[in-house]
Coordinates of C-alpha atoms and ligand atoms in Angstrom, one line a residue:
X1420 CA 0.0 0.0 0.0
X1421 CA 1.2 3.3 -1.2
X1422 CA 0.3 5.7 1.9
X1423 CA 0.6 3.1 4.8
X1424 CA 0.3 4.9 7.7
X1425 CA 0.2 8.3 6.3
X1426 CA -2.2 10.9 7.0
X1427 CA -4.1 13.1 4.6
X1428 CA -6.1 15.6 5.0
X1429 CA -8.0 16.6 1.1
X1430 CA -10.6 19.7 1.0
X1431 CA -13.6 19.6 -1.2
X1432 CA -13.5 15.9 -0.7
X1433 CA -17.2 15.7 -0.4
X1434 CA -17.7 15.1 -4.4
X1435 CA -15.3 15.1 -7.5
X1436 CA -11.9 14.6 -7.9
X1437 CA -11.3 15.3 -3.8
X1438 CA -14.0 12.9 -2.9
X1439 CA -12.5 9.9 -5.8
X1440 CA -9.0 10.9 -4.1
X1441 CA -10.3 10.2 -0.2
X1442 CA -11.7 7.1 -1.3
X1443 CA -8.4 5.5 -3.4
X1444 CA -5.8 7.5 -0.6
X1445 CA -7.9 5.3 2.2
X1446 CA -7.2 1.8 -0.3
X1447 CA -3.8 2.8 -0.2
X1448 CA -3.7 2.9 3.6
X1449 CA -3.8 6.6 4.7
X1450 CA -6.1 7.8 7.1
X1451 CA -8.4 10.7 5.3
X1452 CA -9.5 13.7 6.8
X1453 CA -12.5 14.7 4.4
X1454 CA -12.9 18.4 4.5
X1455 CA -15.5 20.3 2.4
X1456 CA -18.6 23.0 3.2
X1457 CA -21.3 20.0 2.3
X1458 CA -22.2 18.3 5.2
X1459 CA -24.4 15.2 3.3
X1460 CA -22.0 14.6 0.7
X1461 CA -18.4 14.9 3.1
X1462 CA -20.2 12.4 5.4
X1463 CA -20.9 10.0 2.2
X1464 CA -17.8 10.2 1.2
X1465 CA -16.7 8.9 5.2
X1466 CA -19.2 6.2 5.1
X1467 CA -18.1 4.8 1.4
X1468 CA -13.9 4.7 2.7
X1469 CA -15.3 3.1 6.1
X1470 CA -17.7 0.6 4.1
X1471 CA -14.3 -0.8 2.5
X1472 CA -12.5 -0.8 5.7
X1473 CA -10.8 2.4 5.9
X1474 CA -10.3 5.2 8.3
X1475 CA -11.7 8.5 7.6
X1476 CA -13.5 11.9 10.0
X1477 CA -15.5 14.5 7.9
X1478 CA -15.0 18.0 9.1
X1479 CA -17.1 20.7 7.8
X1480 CA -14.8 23.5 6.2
X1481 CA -15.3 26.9 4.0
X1482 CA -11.5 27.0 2.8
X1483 CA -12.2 30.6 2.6
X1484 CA -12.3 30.8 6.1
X1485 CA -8.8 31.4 8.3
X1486 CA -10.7 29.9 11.3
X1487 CA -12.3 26.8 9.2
X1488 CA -8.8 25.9 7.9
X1489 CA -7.0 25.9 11.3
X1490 CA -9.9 24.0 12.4
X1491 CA -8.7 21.2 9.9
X1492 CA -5.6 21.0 10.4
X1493 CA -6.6 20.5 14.2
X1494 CA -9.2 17.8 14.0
X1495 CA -5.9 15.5 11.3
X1496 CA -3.7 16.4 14.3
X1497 CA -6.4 15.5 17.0
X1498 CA -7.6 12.5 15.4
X1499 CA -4.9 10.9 14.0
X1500 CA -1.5 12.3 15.7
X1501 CA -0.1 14.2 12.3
X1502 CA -0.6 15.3 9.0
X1503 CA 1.5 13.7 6.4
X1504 CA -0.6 14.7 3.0
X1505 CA -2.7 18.3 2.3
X1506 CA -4.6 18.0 -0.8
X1507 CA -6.0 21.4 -1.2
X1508 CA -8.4 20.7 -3.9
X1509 CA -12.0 22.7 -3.0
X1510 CA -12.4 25.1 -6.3
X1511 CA -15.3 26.2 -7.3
X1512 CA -16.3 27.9 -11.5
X1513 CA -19.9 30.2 -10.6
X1514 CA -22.4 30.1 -13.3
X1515 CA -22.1 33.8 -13.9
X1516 CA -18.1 33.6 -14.5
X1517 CA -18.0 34.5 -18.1
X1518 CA -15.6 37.4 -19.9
X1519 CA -14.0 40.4 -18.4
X1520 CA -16.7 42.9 -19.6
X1521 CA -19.6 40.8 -18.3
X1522 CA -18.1 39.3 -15.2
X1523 CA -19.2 40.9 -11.8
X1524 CA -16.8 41.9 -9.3
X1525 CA -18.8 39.4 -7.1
X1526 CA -18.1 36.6 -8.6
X1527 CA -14.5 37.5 -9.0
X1528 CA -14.1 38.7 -5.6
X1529 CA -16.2 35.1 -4.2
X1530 CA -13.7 32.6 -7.0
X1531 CA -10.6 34.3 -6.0
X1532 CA -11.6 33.6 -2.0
X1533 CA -12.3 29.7 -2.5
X1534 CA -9.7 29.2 -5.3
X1535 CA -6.8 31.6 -4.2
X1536 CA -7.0 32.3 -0.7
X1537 CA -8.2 28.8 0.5
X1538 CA -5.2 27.1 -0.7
X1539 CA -3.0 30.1 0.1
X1540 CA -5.1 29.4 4.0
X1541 CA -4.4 25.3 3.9
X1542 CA -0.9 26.2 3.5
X1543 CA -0.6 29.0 6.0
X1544 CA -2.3 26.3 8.8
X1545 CA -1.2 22.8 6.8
X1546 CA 2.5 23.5 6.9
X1547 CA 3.4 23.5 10.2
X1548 CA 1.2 20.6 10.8
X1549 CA 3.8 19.1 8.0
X1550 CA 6.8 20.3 9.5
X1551 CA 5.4 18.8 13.1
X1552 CA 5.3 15.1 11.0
X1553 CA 8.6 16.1 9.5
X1554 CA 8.1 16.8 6.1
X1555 CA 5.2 15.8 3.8
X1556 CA 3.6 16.3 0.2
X1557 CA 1.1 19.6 -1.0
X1558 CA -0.7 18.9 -3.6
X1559 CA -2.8 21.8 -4.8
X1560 CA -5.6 21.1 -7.6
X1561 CA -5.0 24.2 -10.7
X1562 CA -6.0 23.3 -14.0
X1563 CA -5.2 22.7 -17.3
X1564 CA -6.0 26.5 -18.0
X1565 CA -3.7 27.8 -15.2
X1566 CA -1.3 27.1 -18.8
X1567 CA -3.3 28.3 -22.0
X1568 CA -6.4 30.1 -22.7
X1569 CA -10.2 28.3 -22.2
X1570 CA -12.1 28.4 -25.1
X1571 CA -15.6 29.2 -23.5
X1572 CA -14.8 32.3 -21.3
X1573 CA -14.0 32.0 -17.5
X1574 CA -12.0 35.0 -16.4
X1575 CA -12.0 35.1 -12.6
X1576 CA -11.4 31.2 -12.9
X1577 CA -8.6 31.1 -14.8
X1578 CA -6.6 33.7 -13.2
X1579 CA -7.5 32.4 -9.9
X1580 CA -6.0 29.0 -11.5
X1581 CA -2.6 30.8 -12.4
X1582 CA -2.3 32.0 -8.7
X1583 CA -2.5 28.7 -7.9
X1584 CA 0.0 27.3 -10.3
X1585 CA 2.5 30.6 -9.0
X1586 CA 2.2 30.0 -5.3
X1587 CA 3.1 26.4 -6.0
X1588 CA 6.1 26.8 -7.3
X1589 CA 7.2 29.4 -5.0
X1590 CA 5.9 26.9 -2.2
X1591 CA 7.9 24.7 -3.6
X1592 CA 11.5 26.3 -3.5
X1593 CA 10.7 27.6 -0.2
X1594 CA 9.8 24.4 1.5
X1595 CA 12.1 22.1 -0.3
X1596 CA 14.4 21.7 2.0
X1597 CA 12.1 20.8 5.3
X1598 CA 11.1 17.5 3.0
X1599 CA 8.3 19.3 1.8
X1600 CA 7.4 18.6 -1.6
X1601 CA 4.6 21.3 -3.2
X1602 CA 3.1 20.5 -6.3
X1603 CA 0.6 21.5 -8.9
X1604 CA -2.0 19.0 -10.2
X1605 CA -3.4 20.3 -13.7
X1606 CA -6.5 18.5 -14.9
X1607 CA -7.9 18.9 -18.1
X1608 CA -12.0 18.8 -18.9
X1609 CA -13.2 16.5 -16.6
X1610 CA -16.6 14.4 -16.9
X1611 CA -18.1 15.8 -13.3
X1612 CA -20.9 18.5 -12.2
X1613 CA -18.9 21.4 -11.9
X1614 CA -17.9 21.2 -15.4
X1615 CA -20.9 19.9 -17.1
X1616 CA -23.0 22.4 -15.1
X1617 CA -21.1 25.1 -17.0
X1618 CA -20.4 23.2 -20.2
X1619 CA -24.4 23.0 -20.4
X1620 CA -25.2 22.6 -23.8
X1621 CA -24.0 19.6 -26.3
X1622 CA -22.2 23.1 -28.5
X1623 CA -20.4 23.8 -25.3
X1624 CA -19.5 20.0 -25.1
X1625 CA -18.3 19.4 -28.3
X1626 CA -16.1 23.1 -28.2
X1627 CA -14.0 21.4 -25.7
X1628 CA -14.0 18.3 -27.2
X1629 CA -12.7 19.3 -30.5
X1630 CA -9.7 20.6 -28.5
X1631 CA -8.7 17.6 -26.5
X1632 CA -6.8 14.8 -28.4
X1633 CA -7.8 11.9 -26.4
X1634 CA -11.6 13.0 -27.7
X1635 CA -12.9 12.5 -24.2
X1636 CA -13.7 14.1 -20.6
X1637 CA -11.1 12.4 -18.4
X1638 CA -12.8 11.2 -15.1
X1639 CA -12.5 11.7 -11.3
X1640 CA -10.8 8.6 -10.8
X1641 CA -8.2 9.5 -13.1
X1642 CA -7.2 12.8 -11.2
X1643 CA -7.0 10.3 -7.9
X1644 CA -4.2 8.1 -9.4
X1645 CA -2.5 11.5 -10.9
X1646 CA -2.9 12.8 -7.4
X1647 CA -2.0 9.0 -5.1
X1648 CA 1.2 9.8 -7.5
X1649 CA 2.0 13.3 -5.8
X1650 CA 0.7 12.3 -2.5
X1651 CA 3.0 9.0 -2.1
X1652 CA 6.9 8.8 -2.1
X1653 CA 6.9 7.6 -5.4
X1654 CA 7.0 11.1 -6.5
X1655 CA 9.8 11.8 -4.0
X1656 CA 11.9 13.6 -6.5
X1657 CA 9.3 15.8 -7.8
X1658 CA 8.4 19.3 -6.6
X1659 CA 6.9 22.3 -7.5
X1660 CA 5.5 21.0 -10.9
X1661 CA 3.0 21.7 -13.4
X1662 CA 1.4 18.2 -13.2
X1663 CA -1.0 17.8 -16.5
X1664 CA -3.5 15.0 -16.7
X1665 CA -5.7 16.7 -19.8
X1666 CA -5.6 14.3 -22.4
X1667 CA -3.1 15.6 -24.3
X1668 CA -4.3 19.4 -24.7
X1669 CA -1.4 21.0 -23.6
X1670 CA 0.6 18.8 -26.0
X1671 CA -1.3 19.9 -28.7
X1672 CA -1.1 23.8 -27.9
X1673 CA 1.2 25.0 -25.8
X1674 CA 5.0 25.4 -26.3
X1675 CA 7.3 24.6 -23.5
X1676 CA 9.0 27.5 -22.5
Ligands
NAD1461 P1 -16.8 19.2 -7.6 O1 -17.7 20.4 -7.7 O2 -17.3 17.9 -7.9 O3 -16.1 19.2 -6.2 C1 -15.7 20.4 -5.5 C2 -15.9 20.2 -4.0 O4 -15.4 21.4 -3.4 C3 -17.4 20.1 -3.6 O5 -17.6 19.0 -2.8 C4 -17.7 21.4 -2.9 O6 -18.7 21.3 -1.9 C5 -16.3 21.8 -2.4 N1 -16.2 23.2 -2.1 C6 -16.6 24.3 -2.8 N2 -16.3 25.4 -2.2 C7 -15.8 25.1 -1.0 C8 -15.3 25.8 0.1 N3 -15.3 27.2 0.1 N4 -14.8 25.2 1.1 C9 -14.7 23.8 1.1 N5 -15.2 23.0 0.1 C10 -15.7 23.7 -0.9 O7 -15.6 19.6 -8.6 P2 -14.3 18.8 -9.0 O8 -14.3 18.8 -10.5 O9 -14.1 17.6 -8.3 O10 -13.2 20.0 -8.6 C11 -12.1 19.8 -7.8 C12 -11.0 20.7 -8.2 O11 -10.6 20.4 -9.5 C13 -11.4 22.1 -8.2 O12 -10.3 22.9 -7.7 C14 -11.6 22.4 -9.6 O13 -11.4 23.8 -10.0 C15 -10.5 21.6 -10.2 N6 -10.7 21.2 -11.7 C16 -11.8 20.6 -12.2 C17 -11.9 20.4 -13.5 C18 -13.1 19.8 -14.1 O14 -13.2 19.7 -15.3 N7 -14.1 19.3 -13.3 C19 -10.8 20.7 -14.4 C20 -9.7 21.3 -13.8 C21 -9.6 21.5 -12.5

């Protein structure tokens, strides 16, 4: 088992790509704290890891919040004696999140809180949890458009993706030498509700899909393995990367610097 005795604590772990990633991190031995703002759906995700035998708490956190994400990090340390793993994951893309001329300051304002501030919070309270263990692995969820430019307009979430991808390299070289590895998981389109809520018509579909080699979403499950990767020490070389699991997109239009 990958994370044998490990401890990880993932945010917005009550659906999606965070809940897929509690579920396969628990398989692989950790203990999971599930962290999210649903109640129903962070306490399903508990009872499906404890169903197959593993160890999990729900705590119910707004990553937005400074107290809510010292909270967290209080109830991994509480529960299970230390934090080895910090997925900070929670993102959210509001209906209304469009171009710059028709995007509202609110929505800006309310992407850039979850998106930007919560991991830049899960970090402020997470790391010394990490250095307490004596080192560990940040993984922070950006996205494929944290590197080129989304075809259906998303202003505030694309910027607030390229903040992410910037304060995890810098995370990176800062940390790297208290055994603390910081890295940037990039997913491309994925097949779940927050993008198919947005992408909600079949012309919206299919002007994604003509842009992603692989001619498919990718799937939650996917972005677990990408992320069991990061979170384990068979990535134990590797910090402060751009981490792409998008089907080949990137590949297909972005030059590497
Ligand atoms: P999802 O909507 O299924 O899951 C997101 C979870 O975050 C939900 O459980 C939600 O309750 C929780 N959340 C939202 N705001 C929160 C807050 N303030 N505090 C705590 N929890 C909060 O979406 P997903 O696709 O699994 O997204 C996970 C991450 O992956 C996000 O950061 C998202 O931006 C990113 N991402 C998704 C895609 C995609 O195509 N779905 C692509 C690239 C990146």
């Amino acid at each position: 088992m990958r994370l044998e005795g490990k401890v990880a604590l993932i945010t917005g772990a009550a659906s999606g790509i965070g809940r897929e990633s509690a579920v396969l991190f628990a398989a692989e031995g950790a203990s999971v704290v599930v962290a999210d703002m649903d109640d129903k759906g962070g306490r399903q995700t508990v009872a499906e890891i404890e169903k197959a035998g593993g160890k999990a708490v729900f705590v119910r956190a707004d990553v937005s919040q400074n107290a809510d994400c010292r909270a967290m990090m209080e109830v991994a340390e509480r529960t299970y004696g230390k934090l080895n793993v910090l997925f900070n994951n929670a993102g959210i893309m509001l209906g209304g999140d469009d171009d710059a001329v028709s995007t509202g300051e609110d929505v800006w304002e309310r992407t850039m809180a979850v998106n930007v501030r919560g991991v830049f919070l899960g970090c402020k309270h997470g790391i010394p949890a990490l250095r307490r263990a004596g080192g560990g692995s940040i993984i922070n969820t950006a996205s494929f458009v944290a590197v080129l430019g989304a075809a259906t307009p998303q202003i505030a979430y694309t910027a607030s993706k390229g903040a992410v991808l910037a304060m995890t390299r810098e995370l990176a070289v800062i940390h790297a030498r208290e055994n603390i590895r910081v890295n940037a998981l990039c997913p491309g389109p994925l097949k779940t509700e927050l993008l198919m809520k947005f992408l909600n018509t079949e012309e919206k579909r299919q002007r994604r899909l003509v842009h992603i080699p692989m001619g498919r979403f990718g799937e939650s499950k996917e972005m677990a393995k990408a992320a069991l990767f990061l979170a384990s020490d068979d990535s134990s070389y590797t910090t402060g990367a751009t981490f792409l699991a998008d089907g080949g997109i990137t590949a297909a239009y972005v030059t590497p610097l």
